[in-house]
Amino acid sequence: VKDPIRVVITGAAGQIAYSLVYQICSGEVFGKDQSIILHLLDITPMMGVLQGLIMEVEDISLPIVKNVIPTDNEETAFKDVDVALFVGAMPRKEGMERKDLLSANVKIFKSQGIALDKFAKKSVKVLVVGNPANTNCYILAHYAPSIPRENFTCLTRLDHNRAKGQIASRLKISPDLVKNVIIWGNHSSTQFPDVRFSTVVVNGKETSVYEAIQNDNWLKNEFVSIVQKRGAAVIAARKLSSAMSAAKAICDHMRDWWQGTKDNEWVSMGVISDGSYGIEKGLVFSYPIHIKNGKLSIVQDLKLDDWSREMIDKTQKELIEEKNDALTATSS
Ligand code: NAX
């Protein structure tokens, strides 16, 4: 068994963390031979709930978990961590304007960014899940300047998995036979789920999604809209936001970052833009990402037609507005 890595989960008393902790501790993400010290951060009023979670982790008795540290203190939470999963955020309450939500979250991510910068390992791999995920990640990175830019990501893997699921169910095939979907842009209803380069295996034969489905109208309209609005549909049905599927997506994202993607395959991740595909440099934008030896790279040279360019510009526009509002909120 390898020496332990330190993994922090924020919002650890919440519903996503409740599904996530077991998967992390079971070795599915970092490997069965990788021991773990788990740091669990939440706010002071949730410390009692967190104790319950810790009792459950103890009761599952997983061999790779060396220690579990519950805390409401940022220094303890981020001290020497190798992996930081930012799940906690201020939820939207009734009557709250988008701007109020943004400014509440900017405060949280500014404070946590400063602490991450000060206390975490410089090699820390960061994944932001709490919404608005892209912009929270932007603020976090902004306040943690000593950590390399390529170590910051936000979660769009749930959207990616939803897109695979929709294609698979339309073709009545298993989702693992759907390859190379892309989520471009914001983790919001302006995201662009793009299957123009995706392939599927039907009856043992690999073919493009457009050829297999033979309905461009469905792919350009209904499919896009279902994926964009899937989060809201789950809330409407469950009266709670996606949690089990979000936890699975977090694990997929981190496992692929740790272990890499296959040649000629990619996944979707929000990363700090280097200007690829004409996106403003510095924006946290979801791209097709290839991973080798722990290094993320944006897949290049995919052709954009007028329709896809327009879809990408729309989600970029929303992200620029969010970023500007967030920066205004930090300075006020
Ligand atoms: P919950 O409300 O169940 O849990 C959030 C937890 O965060 C709570 O325990 C709360 O006390 C804690 N928290 C609040 N402020 C904190 C702070 N300053 N420091 C540490 N902890 C703090 O939400 P849950 O369903 O677990 O969702 C968590 C976040 O994920 C939400 O922001 C949600 O919108 C977001 N999501 C993002 C997704 C994505 O794909 N990027 C998908 C799923 C999910 O909707």
XYZ file of C-alpha atoms and ligand atoms in Angstrom:
377
model
C 0.000 0.000 0.000
C 1.312 3.449 -0.997
C 1.865 6.265 1.512
C -1.353 8.153 2.172
C -2.521 11.091 0.100
C -4.609 13.801 1.744
C -7.986 14.449 0.155
C -10.236 17.289 1.322
C -13.974 17.378 0.626
C -15.774 20.650 1.370
C -19.503 20.645 2.011
C -18.849 17.260 3.581
C -22.125 17.196 5.525
C -24.174 17.679 2.348
C -25.981 15.217 0.111
C -23.366 14.844 -2.666
C -20.633 14.181 -0.104
C -22.799 11.486 1.460
C -22.601 9.494 -1.801
C -19.045 10.573 -2.593
C -17.208 9.597 0.575
C -17.803 5.865 0.179
C -16.628 5.814 -3.432
C -13.434 7.720 -2.588
C -12.737 5.497 0.413
C -13.354 2.268 -1.494
C -10.356 2.841 -3.756
C -12.334 3.266 -6.988
C -10.779 6.644 -7.720
C -7.146 6.692 -6.632
C -6.572 2.929 -6.638
C -7.081 0.084 -4.181
C -3.443 0.343 -3.070
C -3.546 4.090 -2.383
C -4.189 4.886 1.268
C -6.049 8.067 2.105
C -6.331 10.621 4.887
C -9.694 12.294 4.488
C -10.223 15.943 5.505
C -13.895 16.892 5.786
C -14.794 20.599 5.871
C -18.194 22.049 6.609
C -19.571 25.027 8.511
C -19.763 25.012 12.328
C -23.503 24.224 12.650
C -22.944 21.028 10.600
C -20.229 19.540 12.849
C -22.753 17.243 14.556
C -24.001 15.880 11.225
C -20.384 15.378 10.156
C -19.767 13.244 13.258
C -22.522 10.929 12.037
C -20.791 10.591 8.669
C -17.525 9.747 10.400
C -19.231 7.047 12.455
C -20.529 5.547 9.214
C -17.062 5.632 7.579
C -15.741 3.831 10.650
C -18.540 1.280 10.431
C -17.874 0.469 6.762
C -14.277 -0.255 7.848
C -12.373 0.269 4.624
C -8.694 -0.684 4.727
C -7.272 2.264 2.752
C -8.694 4.967 5.058
C -5.932 5.866 7.492
C -7.625 8.808 9.213
C -10.671 11.062 8.913
C -10.381 14.677 10.063
C -13.642 16.639 10.446
C -13.224 20.390 10.694
C -14.809 23.828 10.348
C -11.364 25.419 10.053
C -9.832 26.217 6.649
C -6.217 25.775 7.747
C -6.888 22.270 9.100
C -8.960 21.466 6.009
C -6.385 22.450 3.380
C -3.131 21.648 5.224
C -0.858 19.614 2.903
C -3.712 18.301 0.751
C -2.970 16.509 -2.548
C -6.558 16.634 -3.820
C -9.233 19.252 -3.067
C -12.873 18.610 -3.923
C -14.889 21.816 -3.463
C -18.423 20.527 -3.160
C -19.741 22.975 -0.555
C -21.378 26.191 -1.655
C -24.194 28.493 -0.627
C -27.444 27.057 -2.048
C -29.942 29.279 -3.779
C -32.755 30.155 -1.372
C -36.244 31.276 -2.274
C -36.401 34.877 -3.367
C -32.632 35.054 -3.846
C -31.412 36.858 -6.945
C -28.664 35.299 -9.063
C -26.389 38.172 -8.049
C -26.966 37.544 -4.313
C -26.078 33.889 -4.830
C -22.972 34.834 -6.764
C -21.767 37.299 -4.159
C -22.337 34.815 -1.278
C -20.292 32.220 -3.143
C -17.579 34.630 -4.166
C -16.951 35.291 -0.461
C -16.657 31.553 0.273
C -14.353 30.827 -2.680
C -12.174 33.867 -2.046
C -11.579 32.812 1.531
C -10.988 29.168 0.588
C -8.693 30.210 -2.292
C -6.504 32.205 0.078
C -6.351 29.237 2.478
C -5.626 26.765 -0.346
C -2.779 28.980 -1.557
C -1.278 29.138 1.913
C -1.691 25.592 3.198
C -2.136 23.049 0.372
C 0.660 21.295 -1.527
C 1.578 23.237 -4.672
C 0.796 20.106 -6.677
C -2.795 19.962 -5.352
C -5.365 18.834 -7.924
C -8.499 20.976 -7.574
C -12.059 20.167 -8.633
C -14.862 22.688 -8.034
C -18.393 21.268 -7.949
C -20.350 23.876 -5.945
C -22.404 26.172 -8.164
C -21.864 28.351 -10.105
C -19.010 25.862 -10.603
C -17.036 27.580 -13.404
C -17.097 31.000 -11.788
C -16.408 29.669 -8.277
C -13.364 27.931 -9.782
C -12.310 31.197 -11.440
C -12.431 33.022 -8.084
C -10.669 30.196 -6.247
C -7.803 30.191 -8.769
C -7.636 33.997 -8.706
C -6.973 33.924 -4.947
C -4.543 31.000 -5.096
C -1.898 32.433 -7.454
C 0.963 30.201 -6.265
C -0.776 27.022 -7.482
C -0.253 26.171 -11.191
C -3.181 27.179 -13.415
C -3.462 23.695 -14.904
C -4.327 22.277 -11.458
C -7.749 23.994 -11.416
C -10.819 22.285 -12.866
C -14.589 22.397 -12.476
C -17.144 19.638 -12.917
C -18.957 19.223 -16.231
C -18.588 15.445 -16.205
C -22.151 15.019 -14.963
C -23.373 16.856 -18.075
C -20.989 14.714 -20.168
C -22.398 11.523 -18.630
C -25.954 12.772 -19.136
C -25.216 13.344 -22.842
C -23.801 9.810 -23.180
C -26.856 8.446 -21.387
C -29.288 10.193 -23.740
C -27.522 8.922 -26.869
C -27.298 5.405 -25.433
C -30.968 5.273 -24.495
C -32.036 6.592 -27.912
C -30.038 3.795 -29.595
C -30.834 1.227 -26.871
C -27.146 0.497 -26.318
C -24.928 0.590 -23.237
C -23.548 4.089 -22.399
C -19.964 2.786 -22.432
C -20.346 2.279 -26.198
C -20.742 6.064 -26.646
C -17.388 7.854 -27.048
C -16.102 11.418 -27.249
C -19.109 13.576 -26.466
C -18.174 17.153 -25.551
C -19.663 19.631 -23.122
C -18.490 23.118 -24.099
C -18.663 26.101 -21.752
C -20.609 26.733 -18.602
C -22.175 24.161 -16.270
C -25.535 25.860 -16.786
C -28.399 25.788 -19.241
C -26.247 27.585 -21.850
C -23.785 24.662 -22.035
C -23.327 23.147 -25.478
C -23.541 19.335 -25.527
C -21.836 18.461 -28.818
C -21.898 14.992 -30.402
C -20.582 15.996 -33.837
C -17.372 14.024 -33.202
C -18.903 11.233 -31.132
C -18.997 7.611 -32.134
C -21.074 4.670 -30.996
C -20.787 0.941 -31.418
C -24.007 -0.541 -32.791
C -24.186 -4.263 -33.583
C -20.428 -4.495 -33.154
C -19.701 -1.726 -35.686
C -18.281 1.701 -34.812
C -20.067 4.588 -36.502
C -20.685 8.299 -35.938
C -23.584 9.334 -33.721
C -25.140 11.362 -36.556
C -25.099 8.329 -38.829
C -26.444 5.990 -36.164
C -29.310 8.247 -35.094
C -30.164 9.660 -38.540
C -32.122 12.543 -37.116
C -30.133 15.801 -37.187
C -33.148 17.720 -35.983
C -33.373 15.666 -32.766
C -29.612 15.918 -32.204
C -29.530 19.687 -32.695
C -32.645 20.532 -30.718
C -34.281 18.044 -28.343
C -31.063 16.280 -27.338
C -29.292 19.573 -26.576
C -32.242 20.849 -24.589
C -32.697 17.626 -22.557
C -29.044 17.685 -21.475
C -29.084 21.434 -20.739
C -32.187 21.086 -18.559
C -31.516 17.701 -16.976
C -30.454 19.169 -13.610
C -33.725 21.114 -13.351
C -35.725 18.012 -14.340
C -34.121 16.005 -11.516
C -34.907 18.787 -9.024
C -38.517 18.949 -10.213
C -38.942 15.196 -9.711
C -36.850 14.582 -6.603
C -37.335 17.961 -4.902
C -33.581 17.761 -4.361
C -30.719 18.283 -6.794
C -28.730 15.428 -8.375
C -26.506 13.806 -5.799
C -25.814 10.145 -6.604
C -25.047 10.930 -10.257
C -23.016 14.008 -9.242
C -20.878 11.939 -6.859
C -20.278 9.342 -9.605
C -19.282 12.107 -12.034
C -16.820 13.570 -9.506
C -15.227 10.119 -9.202
C -15.072 9.690 -12.999
C -13.409 13.127 -13.334
C -10.782 12.460 -10.655
C -10.118 8.839 -11.709
C -9.436 9.927 -15.289
C -7.194 12.775 -14.080
C -5.276 10.289 -11.926
C -5.154 7.412 -14.389
C -5.447 9.089 -17.815
C -7.720 8.709 -20.842
C -7.193 6.246 -23.693
C -5.473 7.408 -26.895
C -7.908 9.235 -29.179
C -10.453 9.558 -26.379
C -11.416 12.558 -24.335
C -13.664 13.657 -21.491
C -15.218 17.032 -20.620
C -13.734 19.217 -17.889
C -13.894 22.887 -17.037
C -10.298 24.192 -17.179
C -8.648 27.603 -17.277
C -8.719 28.586 -20.937
C -5.450 29.150 -22.778
C -7.381 30.846 -25.575
C -8.148 27.614 -27.480
C -11.156 27.823 -29.827
C -11.200 31.609 -29.460
C -12.299 31.541 -25.806
C -11.151 34.392 -23.570
C -7.893 33.425 -21.881
C -8.307 32.800 -18.148
C -12.018 31.943 -18.286
C -12.956 28.587 -16.706
C -14.481 26.882 -19.728
C -15.466 23.259 -20.332
C -13.494 21.673 -23.184
C -12.734 18.214 -24.562
C -9.755 17.112 -22.457
C -7.190 14.387 -23.073
C -5.164 13.204 -20.079
C -1.744 11.556 -20.031
C 0.599 11.118 -17.031
C -1.598 13.391 -14.921
C -1.381 16.206 -17.479
C -4.556 17.710 -18.932
C -4.550 18.963 -22.507
C -7.313 20.587 -24.520
C -8.058 18.534 -27.657
C -7.180 20.769 -30.621
C -8.322 21.237 -34.208
C -11.931 20.084 -33.928
C -13.814 21.911 -36.660
C -16.487 24.391 -35.615
C -19.293 25.164 -38.068
C -21.575 28.210 -37.825
C -24.052 26.456 -35.515
C -21.444 25.191 -33.060
C -19.614 28.541 -33.103
C -22.847 30.288 -32.196
C -23.592 27.810 -29.362
C -20.062 28.218 -27.961
C -20.190 32.015 -28.182
C -23.459 32.063 -26.250
C -22.124 30.080 -23.302
C -18.872 32.076 -23.357
C -20.873 35.316 -23.161
C -22.666 34.092 -20.033
C -19.359 33.098 -18.416
C -17.794 36.484 -19.111
C -20.776 38.187 -17.467
C -20.614 35.867 -14.436
C -16.886 36.468 -14.110
C -17.296 40.240 -14.285
C -20.097 40.155 -11.678
C -17.953 37.941 -9.451
C -14.963 40.270 -9.707
C -17.194 43.245 -8.886
C -18.534 41.331 -5.863
C -15.016 40.596 -4.552
C -14.034 44.224 -4.659
C -17.191 45.448 -2.881
P -26.040 20.399 0.064
O -26.738 21.672 0.361
O -26.678 19.094 0.455
O -24.596 20.431 0.755
C -23.760 21.531 0.701
C -22.937 21.551 1.965
O -22.009 22.622 1.862
C -23.767 21.795 3.232
O -23.477 20.800 4.197
C -23.293 23.168 3.682
O -23.311 23.334 5.096
C -21.871 23.191 3.128
N -21.279 24.524 3.065
C -21.871 25.722 2.838
N -20.983 26.708 2.939
C -19.788 26.136 3.211
C -18.496 26.653 3.448
N -18.251 27.966 3.420
N -17.503 25.782 3.712
C -17.741 24.456 3.780
N -18.958 23.914 3.583
C -19.965 24.753 3.305
O -25.697 20.438 -1.479
P -25.287 19.254 -2.464
O -26.509 18.664 -3.036
O -24.304 18.373 -1.780
O -24.592 20.084 -3.626
C -23.381 20.778 -3.428
C -23.106 21.744 -4.556
O -22.930 21.054 -5.773
C -24.244 22.744 -4.815
O -23.672 24.023 -5.009
C -24.849 22.246 -6.111
O -25.477 23.283 -6.827
C -23.626 21.731 -6.806
N -23.826 20.806 -7.930
C -22.977 20.881 -8.972
C -22.997 20.003 -10.032
C -22.025 20.095 -11.151
O -22.163 19.309 -12.077
N -21.057 20.988 -11.161
C -24.031 18.947 -10.102
C -24.637 18.625 -8.782
C -24.881 19.804 -7.884
O -26.086 20.437 -8.268
